[in-house]
């Protein structure tokens, strides 16, 4: 029991350190650009929420070590917190686009690092995979909010689609079934951040930025639609099997 408490205390120290680094990043950003109250409050809310949710998840998981891969993901979450603060601040002022692009680009690059570290060190865990996925999803949501200010509210469909899928799964449990591995799905997911960053950087003409965001949405609709159709068909095939199995059990 004491040993488990020691491991739990070490894990909580990791999350507390992550929250501290998040606050430090916000202080550096605030000092550099004179960030307003909206950016500060949003960034701090992100840091507190990340610390609270991750601490609770770690306590439930009973992990003995935080792991190098989770540290990479936590570092990426810190960058996402900085991006979130900049996007919130952009409603009141115009933070430097170069800083927004730099933080987002590094966060996207690190997205391919934590998975490789987990596989190489043999420390892949369900918690790590979920942590990575939630950080990815929230970054896409924040980027879609930023781009929507330039191109219109329809861009929010990109960031909101994953959360709509999760909500729909509460109503239709067959959506929670495991999907087969798919390179296409992973590619589309990775492209969302890249395309939204390209559109948000405003390096291209307005029409081109519109096309880039529309491409991201089109790819995402295709990917989600394909997966939902597969899950629906699979659930229809499996449902008749249950009564047949019951009849065979009764007959035996």
C-alpha positions as a Markdown table, in Angstrom:
| # | Residue | x | y | z |
|---|---|---|---|---|
| 1 | Unk | 0.0 | 0.0 | 0.0 |
| 2 | Unk | 2.8 | 2.4 | 0.9 |
| 3 | Unk | 4.6 | 1.6 | -2.3 |
| 4 | Unk | 1.5 | 2.4 | -4.4 |
| 5 | Unk | 1.2 | 5.7 | -2.5 |
| 6 | Unk | 4.8 | 6.5 | -3.4 |
| 7 | Unk | 4.2 | 5.8 | -7.1 |
| 8 | Unk | 1.0 | 7.9 | -7.0 |
| 9 | Unk | 2.9 | 10.8 | -5.3 |
| 10 | Unk | 5.6 | 10.7 | -8.0 |
| 11 | Unk | 3.0 | 10.8 | -10.8 |
| 12 | Unk | 1.2 | 13.7 | -9.2 |
| 13 | Unk | 4.5 | 15.6 | -9.0 |
| 14 | Unk | 4.9 | 15.1 | -12.8 |
| 15 | Unk | 1.5 | 16.6 | -13.5 |
| 16 | Unk | 2.1 | 19.5 | -11.0 |
| 17 | Unk | 5.4 | 20.2 | -12.8 |
| 18 | Unk | 3.6 | 20.2 | -16.1 |
| 19 | Unk | 1.1 | 22.8 | -14.8 |
| 20 | Unk | 4.0 | 24.9 | -13.5 |
| 21 | Unk | 5.7 | 24.8 | -16.9 |
| 22 | Unk | 2.4 | 25.8 | -18.5 |
| 23 | Unk | 2.1 | 28.9 | -16.2 |
| 24 | Unk | 5.8 | 29.7 | -17.0 |
| 25 | Unk | 5.1 | 29.6 | -20.8 |
| 26 | Unk | 2.0 | 31.8 | -20.3 |
| 27 | Unk | 4.2 | 34.3 | -18.4 |
| 28 | Unk | 6.8 | 34.3 | -21.1 |
| 29 | Unk | 4.1 | 34.8 | -23.8 |
| 30 | Unk | 2.4 | 37.5 | -21.7 |
| 31 | Unk | 5.6 | 39.4 | -21.2 |
| 32 | Unk | 6.6 | 39.2 | -24.9 |
| 33 | Unk | 3.3 | 40.3 | -26.4 |
| 34 | Unk | 1.4 | 41.9 | -23.6 |
| 35 | Unk | -1.3 | 39.3 | -23.5 |
| 36 | Unk | -4.7 | 40.5 | -22.3 |
| 37 | Unk | -7.1 | 39.1 | -19.6 |
| 38 | Unk | -8.9 | 36.7 | -22.1 |
| 39 | Unk | -5.6 | 35.0 | -23.0 |
| 40 | Unk | -4.4 | 34.8 | -19.4 |
| 41 | Unk | -7.7 | 33.4 | -18.0 |
| 42 | Unk | -8.1 | 30.9 | -20.9 |
| 43 | Unk | -4.5 | 29.7 | -20.6 |
| 44 | Unk | -4.7 | 29.3 | -16.8 |
| 45 | Unk | -8.1 | 27.5 | -17.1 |
| 46 | Unk | -6.4 | 25.1 | -19.6 |
| 47 | Unk | -3.5 | 24.5 | -17.3 |
| 48 | Unk | -5.8 | 23.8 | -14.3 |
| 49 | Unk | -8.1 | 21.5 | -16.3 |
| 50 | Unk | -5.2 | 19.5 | -17.7 |
| 51 | Unk | -3.6 | 19.1 | -14.3 |
| 52 | Unk | -6.9 | 18.0 | -12.7 |
| 53 | Unk | -8.1 | 15.6 | -15.4 |
| 54 | Unk | -4.6 | 14.0 | -15.9 |
| 55 | Unk | -4.1 | 13.6 | -12.1 |
| 56 | Unk | -7.4 | 11.8 | -11.7 |
| 57 | Unk | -6.7 | 9.6 | -14.7 |
| 58 | Unk | -3.2 | 8.7 | -13.4 |
| 59 | Unk | -4.6 | 7.8 | -10.0 |
| 60 | Unk | -7.2 | 5.5 | -11.5 |
| 61 | Unk | -4.7 | 3.9 | -13.9 |
| 62 | Unk | -2.3 | 2.7 | -11.1 |
| 63 | Unk | 0.7 | 3.4 | -13.4 |
| 64 | Unk | 4.1 | 3.0 | -11.7 |
| 65 | Unk | 5.9 | 5.4 | -13.9 |
| 66 | Unk | 4.8 | 8.4 | -15.9 |
| 67 | Unk | 7.0 | 7.4 | -18.8 |
| 68 | Unk | 9.0 | 9.3 | -21.4 |
| 69 | Unk | 6.2 | 9.2 | -24.0 |
| 70 | Unk | 3.7 | 10.8 | -21.6 |
| 71 | Unk | 6.3 | 13.5 | -20.8 |
| 72 | Unk | 6.5 | 14.3 | -24.5 |
| 73 | Unk | 2.7 | 14.5 | -24.7 |
| 74 | Unk | 2.6 | 16.6 | -21.6 |
| 75 | Unk | 5.1 | 19.0 | -23.2 |
| 76 | Unk | 2.9 | 19.1 | -26.3 |
| 77 | Unk | -0.1 | 19.8 | -24.1 |
| 78 | Unk | 1.8 | 22.8 | -22.7 |
| 79 | Unk | 2.3 | 24.1 | -26.2 |
| 80 | Unk | -1.3 | 23.6 | -27.0 |
| 81 | Unk | -2.1 | 25.6 | -23.8 |
| 82 | Unk | 0.0 | 28.5 | -25.2 |
| 83 | Unk | -1.8 | 28.3 | -28.6 |
| 84 | Unk | -5.2 | 28.3 | -26.8 |
| 85 | Unk | -4.2 | 31.4 | -24.9 |
| 86 | Unk | -3.1 | 33.2 | -28.1 |
| 87 | Unk | -6.4 | 32.3 | -29.9 |
| 88 | Unk | -8.4 | 33.6 | -26.9 |
| 89 | Unk | -6.3 | 36.7 | -26.9 |
| 90 | Unk | -6.9 | 37.2 | -30.6 |
| 91 | Unk | -10.6 | 38.1 | -29.9 |
| 92 | Unk | -9.4 | 41.3 | -28.2 |
| 93 | Unk | -6.0 | 42.0 | -30.0 |
| 94 | Unk | -3.8 | 40.7 | -32.7 |
| 95 | Unk | -1.0 | 38.5 | -31.3 |
| 96 | Unk | 2.0 | 37.8 | -33.6 |
| 97 | Unk | 1.1 | 35.2 | -36.2 |
| 98 | Unk | 4.7 | 34.0 | -36.1 |
| 99 | Unk | 4.4 | 33.0 | -32.5 |
| 100 | Unk | 1.1 | 31.3 | -33.1 |
| 101 | Unk | 2.7 | 29.4 | -36.1 |
| 102 | Unk | 5.8 | 28.5 | -34.1 |
| 103 | Unk | 4.0 | 27.0 | -31.1 |
| 104 | Unk | 1.5 | 25.1 | -33.3 |
| 105 | Unk | 4.2 | 23.8 | -35.6 |
| 106 | Unk | 6.3 | 22.4 | -32.8 |
| 107 | Unk | 3.1 | 20.8 | -31.2 |
| 108 | Unk | 2.3 | 19.1 | -34.5 |
| 109 | Unk | 5.8 | 17.9 | -35.0 |
| 110 | Unk | 5.9 | 16.4 | -31.5 |
| 111 | Unk | 2.6 | 14.5 | -32.3 |
| 112 | Unk | 4.7 | 12.0 | -34.2 |
| 113 | Unk | 7.3 | 11.7 | -31.4 |
| 114 | Unk | 5.4 | 10.5 | -28.4 |
| 115 | Unk | 4.0 | 7.4 | -30.1 |
| 116 | Unk | 7.5 | 6.4 | -31.4 |
| 117 | Unk | 8.9 | 6.9 | -27.9 |
| 118 | Unk | 6.2 | 4.7 | -26.4 |
| 119 | Unk | 6.8 | 1.9 | -28.9 |
| 120 | Unk | 10.5 | 2.1 | -28.7 |
| 121 | Unk | 10.6 | 2.0 | -24.9 |
| 122 | Unk | 7.7 | -0.5 | -24.6 |
| 123 | Unk | 5.7 | 1.8 | -22.5 |
| 124 | Unk | 2.5 | 2.1 | -24.6 |
| 125 | Unk | -0.6 | 2.3 | -22.3 |
| 126 | Unk | -4.3 | 3.0 | -22.9 |
| 127 | Unk | -3.9 | 6.1 | -20.8 |
| 128 | Unk | -1.0 | 7.4 | -22.9 |
| 129 | Unk | -3.0 | 6.7 | -26.1 |
| 130 | Unk | -6.0 | 8.5 | -24.7 |
| 131 | Unk | -3.9 | 11.4 | -23.5 |
| 132 | Unk | -2.3 | 11.8 | -26.9 |
| 133 | Unk | -5.7 | 11.6 | -28.7 |
| 134 | Unk | -7.3 | 14.2 | -26.4 |
| 135 | Unk | -4.4 | 16.7 | -26.9 |
| 136 | Unk | -4.7 | 16.2 | -30.7 |
| 137 | Unk | -8.5 | 16.7 | -30.7 |
| 138 | Unk | -8.3 | 19.9 | -28.5 |
| 139 | Unk | -5.5 | 21.4 | -30.7 |
| 140 | Unk | -7.7 | 20.8 | -33.8 |
| 141 | Unk | -10.6 | 22.4 | -32.0 |
| 142 | Unk | -8.6 | 25.5 | -31.1 |
| 143 | Unk | -7.2 | 25.8 | -34.6 |
| 144 | Unk | -10.6 | 25.6 | -36.1 |
| 145 | Unk | -11.8 | 28.4 | -33.8 |
| 146 | Unk | -8.9 | 30.6 | -35.0 |
| 147 | Unk | -9.5 | 29.9 | -38.6 |
| 148 | Unk | -13.2 | 30.4 | -38.3 |
| 149 | Unk | -12.6 | 34.0 | -37.4 |
| 150 | Unk | -11.2 | 34.5 | -40.9 |
| 151 | Unk | -13.3 | 32.1 | -43.0 |
| 152 | Unk | -16.6 | 31.7 | -41.2 |
| 153 | Unk | -18.2 | 29.5 | -38.5 |
| 154 | Unk | -18.4 | 26.5 | -40.9 |
| 155 | Unk | -14.7 | 25.7 | -40.0 |
| 156 | Unk | -15.8 | 24.8 | -36.5 |
| 157 | Unk | -17.2 | 21.6 | -37.9 |
| 158 | Unk | -13.6 | 20.4 | -38.3 |
| 159 | Unk | -12.8 | 20.8 | -34.6 |
| 160 | Unk | -16.3 | 19.8 | -33.3 |
| 161 | Unk | -16.7 | 16.6 | -35.4 |
| 162 | Unk | -14.8 | 14.4 | -33.0 |
| 163 | Unk | -16.8 | 15.7 | -30.0 |
| 164 | Unk | -20.1 | 15.2 | -31.8 |
| 165 | Unk | -19.0 | 11.6 | -32.5 |
| 166 | Unk | -18.3 | 11.0 | -28.8 |
| 167 | Unk | -21.7 | 12.5 | -27.9 |
| 168 | Unk | -23.4 | 10.4 | -30.5 |
| 169 | Unk | -21.8 | 7.3 | -29.0 |
| 170 | Unk | -23.6 | 7.9 | -25.7 |
| 171 | Unk | -26.9 | 7.5 | -27.7 |
| 172 | Unk | -25.8 | 4.7 | -30.1 |
| 173 | Unk | -23.3 | 2.4 | -28.2 |
| 174 | Unk | -22.4 | 0.6 | -31.4 |
| 175 | Unk | -20.2 | 3.6 | -32.2 |
| 176 | Unk | -17.9 | 2.7 | -29.4 |
| 177 | Unk | -16.8 | -0.6 | -31.1 |
| 178 | Unk | -13.1 | -0.9 | -31.9 |
| 179 | Unk | -12.2 | 0.1 | -35.5 |
| 180 | Unk | -9.7 | -1.8 | -37.6 |
| 181 | Unk | -6.3 | 0.0 | -38.0 |
| 182 | Unk | -6.3 | 2.4 | -40.9 |
| 183 | Unk | -3.4 | 4.3 | -42.5 |
| 184 | Unk | -5.9 | 6.5 | -44.3 |
| 185 | Unk | -7.6 | 7.5 | -41.0 |
| 186 | Unk | -4.2 | 8.3 | -39.4 |
| 187 | Unk | -3.2 | 10.4 | -42.5 |
| 188 | Unk | -6.4 | 12.4 | -42.5 |
| 189 | Unk | -6.1 | 13.1 | -38.7 |
| 190 | Unk | -2.5 | 14.2 | -39.1 |
| 191 | Unk | -3.4 | 16.5 | -42.1 |
| 192 | Unk | -6.1 | 18.4 | -40.1 |
| 193 | Unk | -3.6 | 20.3 | -38.0 |
| 194 | Unk | -1.2 | 20.9 | -41.0 |
| 195 | Unk | -4.0 | 22.2 | -43.2 |
| 196 | Unk | -5.6 | 24.4 | -40.5 |
| 197 | Unk | -2.2 | 25.8 | -39.6 |
| 198 | Unk | -1.6 | 26.7 | -43.2 |
| 199 | Unk | -5.0 | 28.4 | -43.5 |
| 200 | Unk | -4.5 | 30.2 | -40.1 |
| 201 | Unk | -1.0 | 31.4 | -41.0 |
| 202 | Unk | -2.7 | 33.5 | -43.8 |
| 203 | Unk | 0.2 | 33.1 | -46.1 |
| 204 | Unk | -2.1 | 32.4 | -49.1 |
| 205 | Unk | -4.8 | 34.4 | -50.7 |
| 206 | Unk | -8.2 | 34.3 | -49.0 |
| 207 | Unk | -9.6 | 31.9 | -51.7 |
| 208 | Unk | -6.7 | 29.5 | -51.3 |
| 209 | Unk | -7.1 | 29.5 | -47.5 |
| 210 | Unk | -10.8 | 28.8 | -48.0 |
| 211 | Unk | -9.9 | 25.9 | -50.3 |
| 212 | Unk | -7.4 | 24.5 | -47.8 |
| 213 | Unk | -9.9 | 24.5 | -44.9 |
| 214 | Unk | -12.6 | 23.0 | -47.2 |
| 215 | Unk | -10.2 | 20.2 | -48.1 |
| 216 | Unk | -9.5 | 19.5 | -44.4 |
| 217 | Unk | -13.3 | 19.4 | -43.8 |
| 218 | Unk | -13.9 | 17.2 | -46.8 |
| 219 | Unk | -11.3 | 14.7 | -45.8 |
| 220 | Unk | -12.6 | 14.6 | -42.3 |
| 221 | Unk | -16.2 | 14.0 | -43.4 |
| 222 | Unk | -15.0 | 11.2 | -45.6 |
| 223 | Unk | -12.9 | 9.6 | -42.9 |
| 224 | Unk | -15.6 | 9.8 | -40.2 |
| 225 | Unk | -18.3 | 8.7 | -42.7 |
| 226 | Unk | -16.4 | 5.7 | -43.7 |
| 227 | Unk | -15.8 | 4.6 | -40.1 |
| 228 | Unk | -19.4 | 5.2 | -39.0 |
| 229 | Unk | -20.7 | 3.2 | -42.0 |
| 230 | Unk | -18.3 | 0.3 | -41.1 |
| 231 | Unk | -19.4 | 0.4 | -37.5 |
| 232 | Unk | -23.1 | 0.5 | -38.5 |
| 233 | Unk | -22.7 | -2.5 | -40.9 |
| 234 | Unk | -20.8 | -4.4 | -38.3 |
| 235 | Unk | -23.4 | -3.8 | -35.6 |
| 236 | Unk | -26.2 | -5.0 | -38.0 |
| 237 | Unk | -24.3 | -8.2 | -38.7 |
| 238 | Unk | -23.6 | -9.0 | -35.1 |
| 239 | Unk | -27.1 | -8.3 | -33.7 |
| 240 | Unk | -28.8 | -11.4 | -35.3 |
| 241 | Unk | -26.0 | -13.6 | -33.9 |
| 242 | Unk | -27.1 | -13.1 | -30.3 |
| 243 | Unk | -30.5 | -14.8 | -30.5 |
| 244 | Unk | -29.1 | -17.7 | -32.4 |
| 245 | Unk | -26.4 | -18.2 | -29.7 |
| 246 | Unk | -29.1 | -18.1 | -27.0 |
| 247 | Unk | -31.2 | -20.7 | -28.9 |
| 248 | Unk | -28.2 | -23.0 | -29.2 |
| 249 | Unk | -27.4 | -22.6 | -25.6 |
| 250 | Unk | -31.0 | -23.4 | -24.5 |
| 251 | Unk | -31.1 | -26.4 | -26.9 |
| 252 | Unk | -28.0 | -27.8 | -25.5 |
